[in-house]
């Protein structure tokens, strides 16, 4: 349904589903990349700000943002592969 309460036209609904699928596949790739960066110890604190638990927490935010940015800019192709495999199924 659109803002007026009327059912969305089929084309608009398909567009919305396609955008939702694209967002979900990018989020999945970002999560995967975050785990890979974590395993590679990317963003691990180097005691640059005195160390401690707070620095460890904020470095994980940095790693997550790096992973998200990578995924949104093409990443390693996981999102695109999954999107292409599933996009025809969302119109069924």
N, CA, C and O atoms as a GROMACS GRO file, in nm:
protein
  368
    1UNK      N    1   0.083  -0.117   0.000
    1UNK     CA    2   0.000   0.000   0.000
    1UNK      C    3   0.088   0.124   0.000
    1UNK      O    4   0.197   0.125   0.057
    2UNK      N    5   0.039   0.228  -0.064
    2UNK     CA    6   0.111   0.353  -0.063
    2UNK      C    7   0.058   0.444   0.048
    2UNK      O    8  -0.024   0.400   0.129
    3UNK      N    9   0.102   0.567   0.053
    3UNK     CA   10   0.067   0.660   0.159
    3UNK      C   11  -0.084   0.684   0.166
    3UNK      O   12  -0.139   0.701   0.275
    4UNK      N   13  -0.149   0.687   0.051
    4UNK     CA   14  -0.293   0.718   0.049
    4UNK      C   15  -0.379   0.600   0.096
    4UNK      O   16  -0.500   0.614   0.108
    5UNK      N   17  -0.318   0.489   0.124
    5UNK     CA   18  -0.394   0.372   0.167
    5UNK      C   19  -0.439   0.284   0.053
    5UNK      O   20  -0.500   0.179   0.073
    6UNK      N   21  -0.410   0.328  -0.069
    6UNK     CA   22  -0.445   0.250  -0.187
    6UNK      C   23  -0.338   0.145  -0.212
    6UNK      O   24  -0.221   0.169  -0.181
    7UNK      N   25  -0.375   0.031  -0.267
    7UNK     CA   26  -0.274  -0.069  -0.299
    7UNK      C   27  -0.170  -0.013  -0.396
    7UNK      O   28  -0.204   0.060  -0.490
    8UNK      N   29  -0.046  -0.048  -0.373
    8UNK     CA   30   0.061  -0.001  -0.461
    8UNK      C   31   0.048  -0.068  -0.597
    8UNK      O   32   0.010  -0.185  -0.606
    9UNK      N   33   0.078   0.005  -0.703
    9UNK     CA   34   0.075  -0.056  -0.835
    9UNK      C   35   0.173  -0.172  -0.840
    9UNK      O   36   0.275  -0.169  -0.772
   10UNK      N   37   0.145  -0.275  -0.920
   10UNK     CA   38   0.234  -0.392  -0.924
   10UNK      C   39   0.379  -0.356  -0.954
   10UNK      O   40   0.470  -0.414  -0.896
   11UNK      N   41   0.401  -0.262  -1.043
   11UNK     CA   42   0.538  -0.225  -1.078
   11UNK      C   43   0.609  -0.161  -0.958
   11UNK      O   44   0.726  -0.191  -0.932
   12UNK      N   45   0.540  -0.075  -0.885
   12UNK     CA   46   0.599  -0.012  -0.766
   12UNK      C   47   0.628  -0.115  -0.658
   12UNK      O   48   0.730  -0.107  -0.590
   13UNK      N   49   0.539  -0.210  -0.643
   13UNK     CA   50   0.560  -0.317  -0.544
   13UNK      C   51   0.681  -0.401  -0.582
   13UNK      O   52   0.761  -0.437  -0.496
   14UNK      N   53   0.695  -0.433  -0.710
   14UNK     CA   54   0.810  -0.510  -0.757
   14UNK      C   55   0.939  -0.431  -0.734
   14UNK      O   56   1.040  -0.488  -0.694
   15UNK      N   57   0.935  -0.301  -0.759
   15UNK     CA   58   1.052  -0.214  -0.737
   15UNK      C   59   1.090  -0.215  -0.589
   15UNK      O   60   1.208  -0.224  -0.555
   16UNK      N   61   0.989  -0.207  -0.503
   16UNK     CA   62   1.013  -0.208  -0.359
   16UNK      C   63   1.076  -0.339  -0.314
   16UNK      O   64   1.169  -0.341  -0.233
   17UNK      N   65   1.024  -0.449  -0.367
   17UNK     CA   66   1.081  -0.580  -0.332
   17UNK      C   67   1.225  -0.592  -0.381
   17UNK      O   68   1.311  -0.647  -0.312
   18UNK      N   69   1.251  -0.542  -0.501
   18UNK     CA   70   1.386  -0.548  -0.557
   18UNK      C   71   1.482  -0.467  -0.470
   18UNK      O   72   1.592  -0.512  -0.441
   19UNK      N   73   1.439  -0.348  -0.428
   19UNK     CA   74   1.523  -0.265  -0.342
   19UNK      C   75   1.546  -0.331  -0.206
   19UNK      O   76   1.656  -0.325  -0.152
   20UNK      N   77   1.443  -0.395  -0.153
   20UNK     CA   78   1.457  -0.464  -0.025
   20UNK      C   79   1.553  -0.583  -0.037
   20UNK      O   80   1.634  -0.607   0.052
   21UNK      N   81   1.544  -0.655  -0.149
   21UNK     CA   82   1.636  -0.768  -0.171
   21UNK      C   83   1.778  -0.718  -0.184
   21UNK      O   84   1.870  -0.776  -0.127
   22UNK      N   85   1.797  -0.608  -0.258
   22UNK     CA   86   1.932  -0.552  -0.275
   22UNK      C   87   1.988  -0.512  -0.139
   22UNK      O   88   2.103  -0.542  -0.108
   23UNK      N   89   1.909  -0.444  -0.057
   23UNK     CA   90   1.955  -0.402   0.075
   23UNK      C   91   1.990  -0.522   0.163
   23UNK      O   92   2.089  -0.519   0.236
   24UNK      N   93   1.908  -0.626   0.156
   24UNK     CA   94   1.934  -0.746   0.238
   24UNK      C   95   2.062  -0.817   0.195
   24UNK      O   96   2.138  -0.864   0.279
   25UNK      N   97   2.086  -0.824   0.064
   25UNK     CA   98   2.207  -0.893   0.018
   25UNK      C   99   2.332  -0.812   0.052
   25UNK      O  100   2.436  -0.870   0.083
   26UNK      N  101   2.323  -0.680   0.045
   26UNK     CA  102   2.437  -0.596   0.083
   26UNK      C  103   2.464  -0.609   0.233
   26UNK      O  104   2.579  -0.616   0.275
   27UNK      N  105   2.357  -0.613   0.314
   27UNK     CA  106   2.374  -0.630   0.458
   27UNK      C  107   2.437  -0.766   0.491
   27UNK      O  108   2.521  -0.776   0.580
   28UNK      N  109   2.397  -0.869   0.418
   28UNK     CA  110   2.456  -1.001   0.438
   28UNK      C  111   2.604  -1.000   0.404
   28UNK      O  112   2.685  -1.054   0.479
   29UNK      N  113   2.640  -0.938   0.292
   29UNK     CA  114   2.781  -0.931   0.256
   29UNK      C  115   2.859  -0.849   0.358
   29UNK      O  116   2.973  -0.885   0.392
   30UNK      N  117   2.801  -0.741   0.409
   30UNK     CA  118   2.868  -0.659   0.509
   30UNK      C  119   2.895  -0.741   0.636
   30UNK      O  120   3.002  -0.730   0.695
   31UNK      N  121   2.799  -0.822   0.676
   31UNK     CA  122   2.818  -0.908   0.793
   31UNK      C  123   2.930  -1.009   0.770
   31UNK      O  124   3.013  -1.032   0.858
   32UNK      N  125   2.931  -1.068   0.650
   32UNK     CA  126   3.036  -1.163   0.615
   32UNK      C  127   3.173  -1.095   0.618
   32UNK      O  128   3.268  -1.147   0.676
   33UNK      N  129   3.182  -0.976   0.555
   33UNK     CA  130   3.309  -0.905   0.552
   33UNK      C  131   3.353  -0.863   0.692
   33UNK      O  132   3.473  -0.866   0.722
   34UNK      N  133   3.259  -0.825   0.777
   34UNK     CA  134   3.292  -0.790   0.915
   34UNK      C  135   3.356  -0.908   0.986
   34UNK      O  136   3.456  -0.893   1.056
   35UNK      N  137   3.299  -1.026   0.967
   35UNK     CA  138   3.357  -1.145   1.031
   35UNK      C  139   3.495  -1.178   0.975
   35UNK      O  140   3.584  -1.221   1.050
   36UNK      N  141   3.515  -1.158   0.845
   36UNK     CA  142   3.646  -1.183   0.785
   36UNK      C  143   3.749  -1.082   0.836
   36UNK      O  144   3.863  -1.118   0.865
   37UNK      N  145   3.708  -0.955   0.845
   37UNK     CA  146   3.799  -0.853   0.898
   37UNK      C  147   3.831  -0.881   1.046
   37UNK      O  148   3.944  -0.859   1.091
   38UNK      N  149   3.732  -0.929   1.119
   38UNK     CA  150   3.754  -0.964   1.260
   38UNK      C  151   3.855  -1.077   1.272
   38UNK      O  152   3.945  -1.073   1.356
   39UNK      N  153   3.840  -1.180   1.186
   39UNK     CA  154   3.933  -1.293   1.189
   39UNK      C  155   4.074  -1.250   1.150
   39UNK      O  156   4.173  -1.306   1.197
   40UNK      N  157   4.083  -1.148   1.064
   40UNK     CA  158   4.214  -1.096   1.022
   40UNK      C  159   4.269  -0.995   1.122
   40UNK      O  160   4.378  -0.939   1.104
   41UNK      N  161   4.192  -0.972   1.231
   41UNK     CA  162   4.229  -0.880   1.338
   41UNK      C  163   4.240  -0.735   1.289
   41UNK      O  164   4.317  -0.656   1.343
   42UNK      N  165   4.160  -0.702   1.186
   42UNK     CA  166   4.155  -0.564   1.137
   42UNK      C  167   4.086  -0.477   1.241
   42UNK      O  168   3.981  -0.514   1.295
   43UNK      N  169   4.145  -0.363   1.270
   43UNK     CA  170   4.086  -0.271   1.366
   43UNK      C  171   4.110  -0.308   1.510
   43UNK      O  172   4.055  -0.246   1.601
   44UNK      N  173   4.192  -0.410   1.532
   44UNK     CA  174   4.221  -0.450   1.670
   44UNK      C  175   4.297  -0.337   1.739
   44UNK      O  176   4.390  -0.280   1.682
   45UNK      N  177   4.258  -0.305   1.861
   45UNK     CA  178   4.320  -0.192   1.929
   45UNK      C  179   4.470  -0.210   1.944
   45UNK      O  180   4.520  -0.320   1.973
   46UNK      N  181   4.540  -0.100   1.925
   46UNK     CA  182   4.686  -0.101   1.940
   46UNK      C  183   4.726  -0.013   2.058
   46UNK      O  184   4.839   0.035   2.066
   47UNK      N  185   4.631   0.007   2.147
   47UNK     CA  186   4.654   0.092   2.265
   47UNK      C  187   4.689   0.235   2.226
   47UNK      O  188   4.760   0.304   2.299
   48UNK      N  189   4.638   0.280   2.111
   48UNK     CA  190   4.666   0.415   2.064
   48UNK      C  191   4.604   0.520   2.156
   48UNK      O  192   4.656   0.631   2.169
   49UNK      N  193   4.493   0.486   2.219
   49UNK     CA  194   4.425   0.581   2.306
   49UNK      C  195   4.425   0.534   2.450
   49UNK      O  196   4.337   0.570   2.528
   50UNK      N  197   4.522   0.455   2.485
   50UNK     CA  198   4.534   0.410   2.622
   50UNK      C  199   4.478   0.271   2.646
   50UNK      O  200   4.485   0.220   2.758
   51UNK      N  201   4.423   0.210   2.542
   51UNK     CA  202   4.372   0.074   2.554
   51UNK      C  203   4.244   0.067   2.632
   51UNK      O  204   4.171   0.166   2.644
   52UNK      N  205   4.217  -0.048   2.684
   52UNK     CA  206   4.099  -0.066   2.765
   52UNK      C  207   3.981  -0.120   2.686
   52UNK      O  208   3.986  -0.134   2.563
   53UNK      N  209   3.875  -0.149   2.759
   53UNK     CA  210   3.755  -0.209   2.702
   53UNK      C  211   3.684  -0.113   2.607
   53UNK      O  212   3.628  -0.156   2.506
   54UNK      N  213   3.684   0.016   2.639
   54UNK     CA  214   3.618   0.114   2.553
   54UNK      C  215   3.680   0.121   2.416
   54UNK      O  216   3.609   0.129   2.316
   55UNK      N  217   3.812   0.117   2.410
   55UNK     CA  218   3.880   0.121   2.280
   55UNK      C  219   3.847  -0.004   2.199
   55UNK      O  220   3.828   0.005   2.078
   56UNK      N  221   3.839  -0.118   2.264
   56UNK     CA  222   3.804  -0.242   2.193
   56UNK      C  223   3.664  -0.233   2.135
   56UNK      O  224   3.640  -0.277   2.023
   57UNK      N  225   3.571  -0.175   2.211
   57UNK     CA  226   3.434  -0.161   2.163
   57UNK      C  227   3.427  -0.068   2.042
   57UNK      O  228   3.362  -0.101   1.943
   58UNK      N  229   3.492   0.045   2.049
   58UNK     CA  230   3.486   0.140   1.939
   58UNK      C  231   3.560   0.090   1.815
   58UNK      O  232   3.523   0.124   1.703
   59UNK      N  233   3.662   0.008   1.833
   59UNK     CA  234   3.731  -0.046   1.717
   59UNK      C  235   3.641  -0.145   1.642
   59UNK      O  236   3.653  -0.159   1.520
   60UNK      N  237   3.549  -0.212   1.714
   60UNK     CA  238   3.455  -0.300   1.646
   60UNK      C  239   3.357  -0.220   1.561
   60UNK      O  240   3.316  -0.265   1.454
   61UNK      N  241   3.318  -0.100   1.608
   61UNK     CA  242   3.232  -0.013   1.528
   61UNK      C  243   3.303   0.030   1.400
   61UNK      O  244   3.242   0.034   1.293
   62UNK      N  245   3.430   0.061   1.411
   62UNK     CA  246   3.509   0.100   1.295
   62UNK      C  247   3.515  -0.014   1.194
   62UNK      O  248   3.498   0.007   1.074
   63UNK      N  249   3.539  -0.134   1.243
   63UNK     CA  250   3.546  -0.252   1.155
   63UNK      C  251   3.412  -0.274   1.086
   63UNK      O  252   3.410  -0.304   0.966
   64UNK      N  253   3.301  -0.261   1.158
   64UNK     CA  254   3.168  -0.279   1.099
   64UNK      C  255   3.142  -0.175   0.990
   64UNK      O  256   3.086  -0.208   0.886
   65UNK      N  257   3.182  -0.053   1.013
   65UNK     CA  258   3.162   0.053   0.913
   65UNK      C  259   3.248   0.030   0.790
   65UNK      O  260   3.204   0.056   0.678
   66UNK      N  261   3.369  -0.019   0.810
   66UNK     CA  262   3.454  -0.053   0.695
   66UNK      C  263   3.388  -0.165   0.614
   66UNK      O  264   3.384  -0.158   0.491
   67UNK      N  265   3.337  -0.265   0.680
   67UNK     CA  266   3.271  -0.378   0.612
   67UNK      C  267   3.148  -0.329   0.536
   67UNK      O  268   3.125  -0.369   0.422
   68UNK      N  269   3.068  -0.242   0.599
   68UNK     CA  270   2.948  -0.189   0.533
   68UNK      C  271   2.985  -0.108   0.410
   68UNK      O  272   2.924  -0.124   0.304
   69UNK      N  273   3.086  -0.023   0.422
   69UNK     CA  274   3.130   0.059   0.309
   69UNK      C  275   3.182  -0.028   0.195
   69UNK      O  276   3.155  -0.001   0.078
   70UNK      N  277   3.257  -0.131   0.230
   70UNK     CA  278   3.306  -0.223   0.127
   70UNK      C  279   3.190  -0.290   0.054
   70UNK      O  280   3.190  -0.295  -0.069
   71UNK      N  281   3.094  -0.340   0.128
   71UNK     CA  282   2.980  -0.409   0.068
   71UNK      C  283   2.897  -0.316  -0.020
   71UNK      O  284   2.853  -0.355  -0.128
   72UNK      N  285   2.876  -0.193   0.026
   72UNK     CA  286   2.795  -0.098  -0.051
   72UNK      C  287   2.864  -0.054  -0.179
   72UNK      O  288   2.799  -0.006  -0.272
   73UNK      N  289   2.995  -0.069  -0.184
   73UNK     CA  290   3.070  -0.028  -0.303
   73UNK      C  291   3.118  -0.147  -0.386
   73UNK      O  292   3.219  -0.138  -0.455
   74UNK      N  293   3.044  -0.255  -0.380
   74UNK     CA  294   3.075  -0.371  -0.464
   74UNK      C  295   3.136  -0.488  -0.390
   74UNK      O  296   3.122  -0.602  -0.433
   75UNK      N  297   3.201  -0.461  -0.280
   75UNK     CA  298   3.257  -0.568  -0.197
   75UNK      C  299   3.336  -0.670  -0.276
   75UNK      O  300   3.417  -0.635  -0.362
   76UNK      N  301   3.311  -0.795  -0.246
   76UNK     CA  302   3.379  -0.904  -0.316
   76UNK      C  303   3.283  -0.981  -0.405
   76UNK      O  304   3.317  -1.088  -0.455
   77UNK      N  305   3.164  -0.927  -0.423
   77UNK     CA  306   3.069  -0.985  -0.518
   77UNK      C  307   2.964  -1.078  -0.459
   77UNK      O  308   2.882  -1.131  -0.534
   78UNK      N  309   2.966  -1.099  -0.330
   78UNK     CA  310   2.868  -1.191  -0.269
   78UNK      C  311   2.727  -1.136  -0.284
   78UNK      O  312   2.636  -1.208  -0.325
   79UNK      N  313   2.708  -1.008  -0.252
   79UNK     CA  314   2.575  -0.948  -0.260
   79UNK      C  315   2.520  -0.955  -0.401
   79UNK      O  316   2.404  -0.989  -0.421
   80UNK      N  317   2.603  -0.923  -0.500
   80UNK     CA  318   2.557  -0.924  -0.639
   80UNK      C  319   2.521  -1.064  -0.684
   80UNK      O  320   2.421  -1.083  -0.753
   81UNK      N  321   2.600  -1.163  -0.646
   81UNK     CA  322   2.571  -1.302  -0.682
   81UNK      C  323   2.439  -1.350  -0.624
   81UNK      O  324   2.358  -1.410  -0.694
   82UNK      N  325   2.418  -1.322  -0.497
   82UNK     CA  326   2.294  -1.364  -0.431
   82UNK      C  327   2.175  -1.288  -0.489
   82UNK      O  328   2.069  -1.346  -0.513
   83UNK      N  329   2.194  -1.158  -0.512
   83UNK     CA  330   2.086  -1.077  -0.570
   83UNK      C  331   2.045  -1.131  -0.706
   83UNK      O  332   1.926  -1.149  -0.731
   84UNK      N  333   2.141  -1.157  -0.792
   84UNK     CA  334   2.110  -1.208  -0.926
   84UNK      C  335   2.041  -1.344  -0.920
   84UNK      O  336   1.953  -1.373  -1.000
   85UNK      N  337   2.081  -1.427  -0.824
   85UNK     CA  338   2.021  -1.560  -0.811
   85UNK      C  339   1.878  -1.554  -0.760
   85UNK      O  340   1.797  -1.642  -0.791
   86UNK      N  341   1.846  -1.450  -0.682
   86UNK     CA  342   1.714  -1.445  -0.618
   86UNK      C  343   1.616  -1.346  -0.680
   86UNK      O  344   1.496  -1.353  -0.651
   87UNK      N  345   1.662  -1.252  -0.764
   87UNK     CA  346   1.575  -1.144  -0.808
   87UNK      C  347   1.454  -1.194  -0.889
   87UNK      O  348   1.346  -1.135  -0.880
   88UNK      N  349   1.469  -1.300  -0.966
   88UNK     CA  350   1.355  -1.351  -1.042
   88UNK      C  351   1.252  -1.418  -0.952
   88UNK      O  352   1.134  -1.424  -0.986
   89UNK      N  353   1.295  -1.466  -0.839
   89UNK     CA  354   1.203  -1.534  -0.745
   89UNK      C  355   1.114  -1.439  -0.668
   89UNK      O  356   1.007  -1.480  -0.622
   90UNK      N  357   1.154  -1.313  -0.653
   90UNK     CA  358   1.073  -1.221  -0.574
   90UNK      C  359   0.949  -1.174  -0.649
   90UNK      O  360   0.858  -1.116  -0.589
   91UNK      N  361   0.944  -1.198  -0.777
   91UNK     CA  362   0.829  -1.156  -0.857
   91UNK      C  363   0.724  -1.265  -0.869
   91UNK      O  364   0.621  -1.246  -0.935
   92UNK      N  365   0.749  -1.379  -0.808
   92UNK     CA  366   0.654  -1.491  -0.814
   92UNK      C  367   0.539  -1.472  -0.718
   92UNK      O  368   0.450  -1.556  -0.710
   0.00000   0.00000   0.00000
